[in-house]
Tab-separated table of C-alpha atoms in Angstrom:
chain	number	residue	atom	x	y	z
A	1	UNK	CA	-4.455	27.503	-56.859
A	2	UNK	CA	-2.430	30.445	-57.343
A	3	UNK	CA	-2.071	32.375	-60.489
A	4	UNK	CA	1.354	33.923	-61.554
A	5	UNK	CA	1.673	37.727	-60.761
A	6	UNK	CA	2.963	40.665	-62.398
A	7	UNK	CA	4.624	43.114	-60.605
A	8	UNK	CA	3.467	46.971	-62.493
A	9	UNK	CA	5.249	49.904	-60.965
A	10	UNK	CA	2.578	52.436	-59.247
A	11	UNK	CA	2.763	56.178	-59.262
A	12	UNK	CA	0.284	57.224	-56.348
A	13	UNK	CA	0.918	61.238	-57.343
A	14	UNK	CA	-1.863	62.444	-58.402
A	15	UNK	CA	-2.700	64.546	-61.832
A	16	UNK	CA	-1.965	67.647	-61.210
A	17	UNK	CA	-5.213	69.660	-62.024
A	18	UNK	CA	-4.961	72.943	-64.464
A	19	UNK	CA	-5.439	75.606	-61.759
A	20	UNK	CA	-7.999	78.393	-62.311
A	21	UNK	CA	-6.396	82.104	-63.360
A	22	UNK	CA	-6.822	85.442	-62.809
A	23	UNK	CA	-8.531	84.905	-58.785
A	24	UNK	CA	-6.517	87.385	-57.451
A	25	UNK	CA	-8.702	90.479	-56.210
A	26	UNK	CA	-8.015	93.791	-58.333
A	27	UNK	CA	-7.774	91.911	-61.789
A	28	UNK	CA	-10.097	92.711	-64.499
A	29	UNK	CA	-10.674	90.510	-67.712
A	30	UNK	CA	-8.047	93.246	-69.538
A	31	UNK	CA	-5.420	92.813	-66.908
A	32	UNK	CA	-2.915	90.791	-66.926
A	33	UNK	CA	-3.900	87.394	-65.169
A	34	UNK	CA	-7.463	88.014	-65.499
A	35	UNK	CA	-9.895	86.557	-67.870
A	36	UNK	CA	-13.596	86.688	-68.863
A	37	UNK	CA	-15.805	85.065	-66.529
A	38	UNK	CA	-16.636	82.139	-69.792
A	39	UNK	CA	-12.912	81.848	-70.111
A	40	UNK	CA	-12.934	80.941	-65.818
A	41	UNK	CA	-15.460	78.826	-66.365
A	42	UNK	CA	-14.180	76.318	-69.115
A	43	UNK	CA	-10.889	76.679	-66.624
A	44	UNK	CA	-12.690	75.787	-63.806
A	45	UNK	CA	-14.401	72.481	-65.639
A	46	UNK	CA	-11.284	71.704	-67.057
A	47	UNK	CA	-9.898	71.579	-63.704
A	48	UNK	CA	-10.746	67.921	-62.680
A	49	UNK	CA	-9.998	65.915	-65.568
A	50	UNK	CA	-7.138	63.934	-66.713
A	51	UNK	CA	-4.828	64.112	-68.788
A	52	UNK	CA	-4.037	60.656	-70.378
A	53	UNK	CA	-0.423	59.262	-72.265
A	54	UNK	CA	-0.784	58.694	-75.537
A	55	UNK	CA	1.152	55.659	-74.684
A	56	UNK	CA	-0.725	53.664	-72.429
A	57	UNK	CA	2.517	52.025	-70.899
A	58	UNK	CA	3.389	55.770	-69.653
A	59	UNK	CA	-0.457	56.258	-68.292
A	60	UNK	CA	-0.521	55.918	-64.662
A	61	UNK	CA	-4.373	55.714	-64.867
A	62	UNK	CA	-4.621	52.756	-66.692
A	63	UNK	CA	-4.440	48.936	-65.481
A	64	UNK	CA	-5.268	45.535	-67.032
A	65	UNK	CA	-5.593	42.817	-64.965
A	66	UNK	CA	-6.662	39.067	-66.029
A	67	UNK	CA	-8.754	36.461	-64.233
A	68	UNK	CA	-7.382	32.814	-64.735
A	69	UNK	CA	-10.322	31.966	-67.444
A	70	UNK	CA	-7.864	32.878	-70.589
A	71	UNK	CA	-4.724	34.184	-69.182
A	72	UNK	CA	-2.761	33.711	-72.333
A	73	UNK	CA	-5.140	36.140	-73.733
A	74	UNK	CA	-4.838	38.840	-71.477
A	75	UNK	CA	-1.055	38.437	-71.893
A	76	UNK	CA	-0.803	39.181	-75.154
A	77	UNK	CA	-2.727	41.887	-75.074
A	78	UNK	CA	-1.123	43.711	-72.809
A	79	UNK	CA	1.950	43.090	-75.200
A	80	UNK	CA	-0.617	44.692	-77.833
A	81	UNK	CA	-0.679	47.627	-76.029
A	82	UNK	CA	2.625	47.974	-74.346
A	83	UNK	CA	1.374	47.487	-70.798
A	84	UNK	CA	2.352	45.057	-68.341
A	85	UNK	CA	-0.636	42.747	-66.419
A	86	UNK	CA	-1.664	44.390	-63.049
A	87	UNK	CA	-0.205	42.562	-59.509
A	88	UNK	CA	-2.421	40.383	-58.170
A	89	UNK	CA	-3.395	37.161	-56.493
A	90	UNK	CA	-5.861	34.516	-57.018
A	91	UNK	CA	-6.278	31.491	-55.040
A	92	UNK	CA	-8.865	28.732	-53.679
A	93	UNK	CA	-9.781	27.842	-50.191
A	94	UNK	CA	-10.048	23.797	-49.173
A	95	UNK	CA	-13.481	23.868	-49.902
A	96	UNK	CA	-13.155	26.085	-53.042
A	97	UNK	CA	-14.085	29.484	-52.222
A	98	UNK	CA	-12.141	31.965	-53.647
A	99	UNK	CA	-10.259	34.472	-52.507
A	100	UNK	CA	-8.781	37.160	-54.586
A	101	UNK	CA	-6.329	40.153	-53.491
A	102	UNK	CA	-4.956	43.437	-55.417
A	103	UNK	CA	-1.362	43.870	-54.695
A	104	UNK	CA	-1.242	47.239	-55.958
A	105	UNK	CA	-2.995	50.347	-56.075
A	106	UNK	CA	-5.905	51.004	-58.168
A	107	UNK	CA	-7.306	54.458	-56.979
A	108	UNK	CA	-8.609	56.656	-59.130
A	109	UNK	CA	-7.525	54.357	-61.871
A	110	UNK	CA	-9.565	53.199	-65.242
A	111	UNK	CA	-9.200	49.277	-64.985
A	112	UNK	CA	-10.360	46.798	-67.712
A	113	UNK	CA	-10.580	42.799	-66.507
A	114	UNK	CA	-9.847	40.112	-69.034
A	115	UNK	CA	-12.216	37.473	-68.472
A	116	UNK	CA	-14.129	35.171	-70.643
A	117	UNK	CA	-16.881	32.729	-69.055
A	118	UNK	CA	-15.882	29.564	-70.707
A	119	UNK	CA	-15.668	26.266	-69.182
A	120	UNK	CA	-15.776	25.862	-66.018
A	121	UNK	CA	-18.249	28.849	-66.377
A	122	UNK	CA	-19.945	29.360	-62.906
A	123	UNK	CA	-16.282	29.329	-61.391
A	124	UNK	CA	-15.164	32.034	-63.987
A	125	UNK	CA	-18.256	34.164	-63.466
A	126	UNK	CA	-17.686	34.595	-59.245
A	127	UNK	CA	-14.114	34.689	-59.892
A	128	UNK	CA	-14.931	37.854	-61.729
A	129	UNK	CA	-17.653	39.202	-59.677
A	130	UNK	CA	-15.408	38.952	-56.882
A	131	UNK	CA	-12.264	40.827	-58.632
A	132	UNK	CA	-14.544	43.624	-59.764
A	133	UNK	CA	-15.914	43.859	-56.075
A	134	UNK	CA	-12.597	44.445	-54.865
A	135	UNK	CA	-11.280	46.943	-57.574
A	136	UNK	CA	-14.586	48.672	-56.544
A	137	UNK	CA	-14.001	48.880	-52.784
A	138	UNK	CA	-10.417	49.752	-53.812
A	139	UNK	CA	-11.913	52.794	-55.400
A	140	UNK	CA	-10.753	51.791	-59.216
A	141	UNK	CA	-12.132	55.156	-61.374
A	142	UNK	CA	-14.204	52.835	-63.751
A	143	UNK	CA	-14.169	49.373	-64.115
A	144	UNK	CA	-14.548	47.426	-67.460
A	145	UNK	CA	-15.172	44.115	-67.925
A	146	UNK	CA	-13.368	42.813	-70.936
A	147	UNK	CA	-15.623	39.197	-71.376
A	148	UNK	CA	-14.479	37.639	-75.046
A	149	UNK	CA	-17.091	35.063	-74.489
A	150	UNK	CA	-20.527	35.796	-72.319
A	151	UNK	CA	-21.860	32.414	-70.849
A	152	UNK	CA	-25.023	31.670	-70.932
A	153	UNK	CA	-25.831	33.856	-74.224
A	154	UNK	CA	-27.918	31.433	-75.318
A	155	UNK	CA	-30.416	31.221	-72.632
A	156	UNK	CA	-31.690	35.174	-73.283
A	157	UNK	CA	-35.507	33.948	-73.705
A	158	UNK	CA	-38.374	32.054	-72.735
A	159	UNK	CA	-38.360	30.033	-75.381
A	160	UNK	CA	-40.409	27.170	-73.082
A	161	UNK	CA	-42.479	27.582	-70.361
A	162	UNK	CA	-40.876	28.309	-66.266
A	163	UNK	CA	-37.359	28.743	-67.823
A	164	UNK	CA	-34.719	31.519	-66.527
A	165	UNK	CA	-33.498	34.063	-68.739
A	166	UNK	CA	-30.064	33.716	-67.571
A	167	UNK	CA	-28.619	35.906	-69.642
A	168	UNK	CA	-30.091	38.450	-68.135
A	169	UNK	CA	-29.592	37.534	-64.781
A	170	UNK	CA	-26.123	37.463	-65.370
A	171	UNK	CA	-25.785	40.885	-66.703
A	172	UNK	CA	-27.778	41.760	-63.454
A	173	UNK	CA	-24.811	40.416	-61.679
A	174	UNK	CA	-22.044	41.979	-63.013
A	175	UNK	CA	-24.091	45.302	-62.886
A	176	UNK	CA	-24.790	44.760	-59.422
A	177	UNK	CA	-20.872	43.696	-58.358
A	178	UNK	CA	-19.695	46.942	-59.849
A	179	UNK	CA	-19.216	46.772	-63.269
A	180	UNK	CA	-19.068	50.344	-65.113
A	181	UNK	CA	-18.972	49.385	-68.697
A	182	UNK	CA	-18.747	46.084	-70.221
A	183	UNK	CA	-16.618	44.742	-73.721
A	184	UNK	CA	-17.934	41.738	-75.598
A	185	UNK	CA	-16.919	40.028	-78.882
A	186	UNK	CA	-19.551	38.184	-81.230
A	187	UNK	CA	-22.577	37.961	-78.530
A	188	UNK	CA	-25.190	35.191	-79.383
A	189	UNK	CA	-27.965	37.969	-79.592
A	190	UNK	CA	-26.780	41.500	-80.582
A	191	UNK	CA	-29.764	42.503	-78.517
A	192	UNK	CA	-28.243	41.048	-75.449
A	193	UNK	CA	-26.659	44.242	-74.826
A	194	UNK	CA	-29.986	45.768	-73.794
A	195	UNK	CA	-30.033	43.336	-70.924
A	196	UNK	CA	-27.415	45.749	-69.619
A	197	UNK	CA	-27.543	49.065	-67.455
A	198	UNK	CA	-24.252	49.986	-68.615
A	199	UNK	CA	-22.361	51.209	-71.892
A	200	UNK	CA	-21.484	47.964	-73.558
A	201	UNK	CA	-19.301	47.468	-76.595
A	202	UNK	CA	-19.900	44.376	-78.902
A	203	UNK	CA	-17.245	43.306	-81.022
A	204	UNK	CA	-16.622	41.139	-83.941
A	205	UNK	CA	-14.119	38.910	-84.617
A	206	UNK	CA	-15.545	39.065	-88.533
A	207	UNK	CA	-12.294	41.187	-89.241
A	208	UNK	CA	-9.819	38.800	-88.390
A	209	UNK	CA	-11.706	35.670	-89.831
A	210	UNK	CA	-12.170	38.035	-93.032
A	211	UNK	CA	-8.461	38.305	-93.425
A	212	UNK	CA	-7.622	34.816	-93.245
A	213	UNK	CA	-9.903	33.202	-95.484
A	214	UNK	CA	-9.206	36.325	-98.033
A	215	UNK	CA	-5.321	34.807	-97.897
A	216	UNK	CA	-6.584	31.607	-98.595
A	217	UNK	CA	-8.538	32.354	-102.125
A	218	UNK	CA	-10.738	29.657	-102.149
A	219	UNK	CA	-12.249	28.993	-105.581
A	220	UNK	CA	-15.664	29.374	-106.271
A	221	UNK	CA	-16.827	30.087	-103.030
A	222	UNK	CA	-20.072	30.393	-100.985
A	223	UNK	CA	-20.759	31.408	-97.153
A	224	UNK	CA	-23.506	29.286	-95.566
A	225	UNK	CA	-25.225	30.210	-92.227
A	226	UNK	CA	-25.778	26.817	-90.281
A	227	UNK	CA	-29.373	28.252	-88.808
A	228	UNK	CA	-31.838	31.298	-89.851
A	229	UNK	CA	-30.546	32.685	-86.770
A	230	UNK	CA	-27.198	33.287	-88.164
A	231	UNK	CA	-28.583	34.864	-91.318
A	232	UNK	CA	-27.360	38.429	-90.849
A	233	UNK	CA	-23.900	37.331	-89.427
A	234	UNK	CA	-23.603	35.016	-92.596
A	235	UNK	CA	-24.675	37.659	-94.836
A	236	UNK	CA	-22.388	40.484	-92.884
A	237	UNK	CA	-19.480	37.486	-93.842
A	238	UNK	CA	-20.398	36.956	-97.426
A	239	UNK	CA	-20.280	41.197	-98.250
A	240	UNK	CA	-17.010	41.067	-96.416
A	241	UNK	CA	-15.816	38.151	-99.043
A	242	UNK	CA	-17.785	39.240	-102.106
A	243	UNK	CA	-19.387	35.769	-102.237
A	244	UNK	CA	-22.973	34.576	-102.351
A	245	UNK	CA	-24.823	32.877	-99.244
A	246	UNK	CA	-26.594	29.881	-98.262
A	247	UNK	CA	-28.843	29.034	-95.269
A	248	UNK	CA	-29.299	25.572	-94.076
A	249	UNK	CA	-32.853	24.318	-92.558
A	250	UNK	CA	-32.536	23.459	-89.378
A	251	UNK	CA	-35.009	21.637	-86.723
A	252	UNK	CA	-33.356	21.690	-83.303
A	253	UNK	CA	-35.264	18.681	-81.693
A	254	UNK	CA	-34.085	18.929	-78.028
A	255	UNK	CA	-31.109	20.972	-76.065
A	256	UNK	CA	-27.523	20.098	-78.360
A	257	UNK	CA	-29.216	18.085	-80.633
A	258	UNK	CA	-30.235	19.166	-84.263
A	259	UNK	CA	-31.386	17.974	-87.428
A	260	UNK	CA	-30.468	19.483	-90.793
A	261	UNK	CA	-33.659	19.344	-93.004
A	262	UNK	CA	-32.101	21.110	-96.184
A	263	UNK	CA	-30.066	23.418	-97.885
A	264	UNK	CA	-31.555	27.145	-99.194
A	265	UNK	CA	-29.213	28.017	-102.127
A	266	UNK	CA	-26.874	26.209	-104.665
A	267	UNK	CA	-23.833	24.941	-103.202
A	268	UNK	CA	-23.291	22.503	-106.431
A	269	UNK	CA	-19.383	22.364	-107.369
A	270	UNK	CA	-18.497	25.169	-104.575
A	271	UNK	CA	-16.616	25.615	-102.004
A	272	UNK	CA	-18.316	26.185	-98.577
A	273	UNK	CA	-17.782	28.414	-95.790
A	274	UNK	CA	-19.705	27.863	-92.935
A	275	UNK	CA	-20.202	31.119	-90.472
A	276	UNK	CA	-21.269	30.733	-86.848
A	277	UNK	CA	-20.534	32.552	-83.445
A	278	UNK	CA	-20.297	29.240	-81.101
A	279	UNK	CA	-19.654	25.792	-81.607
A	280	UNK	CA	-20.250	23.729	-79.027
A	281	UNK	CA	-20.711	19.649	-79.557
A	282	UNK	CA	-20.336	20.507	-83.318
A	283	UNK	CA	-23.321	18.098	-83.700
A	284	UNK	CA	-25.132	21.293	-86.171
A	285	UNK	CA	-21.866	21.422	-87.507
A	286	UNK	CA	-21.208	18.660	-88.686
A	287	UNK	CA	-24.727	17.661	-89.787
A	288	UNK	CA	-24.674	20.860	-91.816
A	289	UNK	CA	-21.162	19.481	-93.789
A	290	UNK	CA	-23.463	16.162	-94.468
A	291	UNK	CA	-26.063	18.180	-95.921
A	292	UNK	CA	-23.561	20.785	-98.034
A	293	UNK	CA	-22.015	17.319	-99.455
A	294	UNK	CA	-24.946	15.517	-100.485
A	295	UNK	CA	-26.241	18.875	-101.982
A	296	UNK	CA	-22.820	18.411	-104.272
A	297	UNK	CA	-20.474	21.046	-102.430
A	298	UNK	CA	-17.354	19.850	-103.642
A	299	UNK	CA	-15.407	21.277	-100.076
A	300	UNK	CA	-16.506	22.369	-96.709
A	301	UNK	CA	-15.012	24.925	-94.127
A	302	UNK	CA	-16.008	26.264	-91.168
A	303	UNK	CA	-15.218	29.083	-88.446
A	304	UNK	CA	-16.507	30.542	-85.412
A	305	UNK	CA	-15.295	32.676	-83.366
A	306	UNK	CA	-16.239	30.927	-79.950
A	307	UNK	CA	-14.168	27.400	-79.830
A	308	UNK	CA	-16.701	25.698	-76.860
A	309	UNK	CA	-15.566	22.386	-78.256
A	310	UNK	CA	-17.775	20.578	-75.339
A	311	UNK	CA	-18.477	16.770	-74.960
A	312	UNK	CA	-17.826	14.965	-78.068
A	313	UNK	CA	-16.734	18.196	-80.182
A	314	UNK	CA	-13.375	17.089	-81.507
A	315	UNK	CA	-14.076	13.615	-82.084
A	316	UNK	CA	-16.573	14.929	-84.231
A	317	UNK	CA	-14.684	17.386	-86.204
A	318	UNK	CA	-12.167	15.252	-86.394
A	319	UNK	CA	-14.250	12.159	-87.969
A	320	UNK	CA	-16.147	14.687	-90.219
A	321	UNK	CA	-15.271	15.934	-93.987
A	322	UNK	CA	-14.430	19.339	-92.904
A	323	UNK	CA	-11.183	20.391	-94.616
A	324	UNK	CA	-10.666	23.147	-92.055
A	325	UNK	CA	-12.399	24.736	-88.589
A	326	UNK	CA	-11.243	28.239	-88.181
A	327	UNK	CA	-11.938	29.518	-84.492
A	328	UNK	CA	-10.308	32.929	-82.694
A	329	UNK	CA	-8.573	32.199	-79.145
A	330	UNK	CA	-11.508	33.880	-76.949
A	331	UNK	CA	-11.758	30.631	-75.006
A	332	UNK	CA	-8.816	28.768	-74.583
A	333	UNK	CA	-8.478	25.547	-76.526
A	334	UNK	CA	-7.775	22.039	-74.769
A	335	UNK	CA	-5.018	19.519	-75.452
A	336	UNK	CA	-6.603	17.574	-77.081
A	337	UNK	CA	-8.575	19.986	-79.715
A	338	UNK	CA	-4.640	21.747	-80.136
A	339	UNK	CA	-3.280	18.255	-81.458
A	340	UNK	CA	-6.045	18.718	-83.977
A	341	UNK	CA	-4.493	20.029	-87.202
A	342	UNK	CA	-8.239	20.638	-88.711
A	343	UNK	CA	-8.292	22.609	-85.941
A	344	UNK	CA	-6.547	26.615	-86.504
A	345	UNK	CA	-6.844	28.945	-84.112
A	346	UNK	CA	-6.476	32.809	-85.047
A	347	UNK	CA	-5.738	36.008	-82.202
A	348	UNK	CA	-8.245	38.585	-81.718
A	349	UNK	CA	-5.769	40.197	-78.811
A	350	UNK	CA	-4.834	42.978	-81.572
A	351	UNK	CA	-8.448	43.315	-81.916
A	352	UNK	CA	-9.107	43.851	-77.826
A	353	UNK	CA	-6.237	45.832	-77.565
A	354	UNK	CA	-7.326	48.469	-79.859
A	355	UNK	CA	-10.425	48.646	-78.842
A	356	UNK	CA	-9.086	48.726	-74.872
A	357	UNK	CA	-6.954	51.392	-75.377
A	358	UNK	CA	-10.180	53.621	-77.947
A	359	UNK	CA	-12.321	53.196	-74.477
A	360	UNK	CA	-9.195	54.075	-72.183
A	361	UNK	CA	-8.779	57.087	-74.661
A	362	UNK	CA	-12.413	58.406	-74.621
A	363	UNK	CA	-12.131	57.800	-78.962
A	364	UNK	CA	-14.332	55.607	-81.195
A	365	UNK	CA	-14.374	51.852	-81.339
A	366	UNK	CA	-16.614	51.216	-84.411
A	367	UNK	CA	-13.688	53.058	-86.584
A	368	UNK	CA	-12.200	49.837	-86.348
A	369	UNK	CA	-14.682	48.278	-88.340
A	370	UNK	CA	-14.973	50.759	-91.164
């Protein structure tokens, strides 16, 4: 399988350095071309760094490149931020290795990779370990990985005895293939990002749900966290929307299977808003919109910002009482879950693309959330 390639035009000049003044011999710090020795030495560690465009699309030091996890994605960021995708070429081997090739240069460049682990994960993960190994032996300046959704978030404890922690051991391999600094949006665990050796930025896709279901005006509503897990994402939601909050009870009885015991709050006559980060078979989900009816919620919503939609997801949604499921397009969506009309799907590729280009730009990403 080959993916389609970009062609970005390279400049391999490099930035001209600011050049130290006032070396010649004879020249005091009152003549002309000399200069205190404090004034040569902010000169001389001004020297190596530089300079970037303030439009990212005229910085030669910048690339974005995509894996073939979410490629739509990475597209339309790159329209975001008025850069083209960087040249390159992915394909498989008969036996389904795969081999990956830069077809530009990358030296000395800062380069950000657009690629979410979604389904099928383990092929997503090598393909990115083995695109940030070669923009590291192709001496990129920094590498960041831009991962909308981290596999195997959910698996980042021992919460049974001889089980991996595979969250962490994947962090340990993207550290370990060459990863500089990492971008994530709505982890499973904020504290995942210790798991890391790296600066990490965690994202939320809370700004663009926000907006959407402040459009909608919903009467009388209330934001309900599915789990006591979700609690402080819930509650983060309902400040956001000036509504109160709910938690459901929930007894998780054996891997993707749950039972809702009961509902902590008064949903009676109100309109429901149910706040997760993943779903996956949407069997919590749509046990929680059981219990939010029969505790006399009069309408049900949900949204999420991961769409996993795995096994019997959309048969589910689609069979349930849900008037609407909200998700963001950090994993794409399959046929059959797009022919869904419960089913909307909002873009957080404004979102990345800001936040891309505050990294690229050395400025700060949590002003986007204030």
């Amino acid at each position: 399988m080959e993916v389609g390639t970009v062609t970005v035009v390279v400049d391999d000049k490099q930035q001209p350095g600011a050049e130290d003044q006032g070396k010649e011999s004879g020249k005091g710090p009152n003549q002309p071309g000399g200069g205190s020795p404090d004034s040569k030495a902010k000169d001389a560690k001004a020297a190596p760094e530089r300079k970037r465009a303030r439009n990212l699309s005229e910085d030669k030091r910048f690339k974005l490149f995509s894996g073939t996890a979410n490629r739509p994605l990475a597209e339309e960021i790159a329209r975001h931020i008025g850069v083209q995708l960087g040249d390159a070429k992915m394909q498989r081997f008969a036996d389904g290795e795969v081999y990956f090739q830069l077809l530009e240069n990358v030296r000395g460049v800062d380069v950000f990779v657009v690629q979410p682990t979604c389904y099928p994960v383990d092929q997503h993960l090598v393909e990115l370990f083995i695109m940030i190994d070669a923009l590291k032996r192709a001496s990129a300046a920094r590498i960041t990985v831009v991962v909308p959704y981290y596999g195997y978030a959910r698996q980042d404890r021992k919460d049974r005895p001889r089980v991996a922690i595979s969250a962490k051991l994947v962090a340990d391999l993207l550290n370990t293939a060459g990863a500089n600094r990492a971008l994530f949006v709505d982890l499973h665990a904020a504290q995942i990002q210790g798991f890391f050796n790296i600066p990490v930025d965690h994202m939320f896709a809370s700004p663009v749900l926000v907006s959407h279901f402040r459009s909608l005006a919903l009467p009388n509503l209330i934001v309900v966290s599915p789990d006591a897990g979700g609690v402080e994402r819930a509650r983060h939601f309902a400040q956001k929307m000036g509504a109160p909050l709910a938690i459901v009870d929930k007894r998780r009885t054996d891997m993707n299977v749950a039972e809702v015991m009961h509902v902590v709050g008064d949903v009676n006559g109100k309109t429901c808003l149910i706040i997760d980060d993943i779903i996956d078979t949407a069997g919590t989900l749509v046990k929680t919109v059981d219990a939010l009816y029969s505790a006399g919620a009069i309408s049900v919503y949900a949204c999420a910002s991961h769409a996993v939609l795995s096994g019997p997801a959309i048969d589910r949604i689609a069979a349930s009482r849900l008037e609407q499921v909200v998700v963001t397009d950090t994993i794409p969506l399959r046929e059959q879950a797009q022919k869904l009309p419960k089913i909307k799907v909002l873009s957080i590729a404004g979102l990345l693309g800001a936040a891309i280009e505050s990294i690229h730009m050395e400025t700060s990403v949590s002003t986007l959330f204030s």
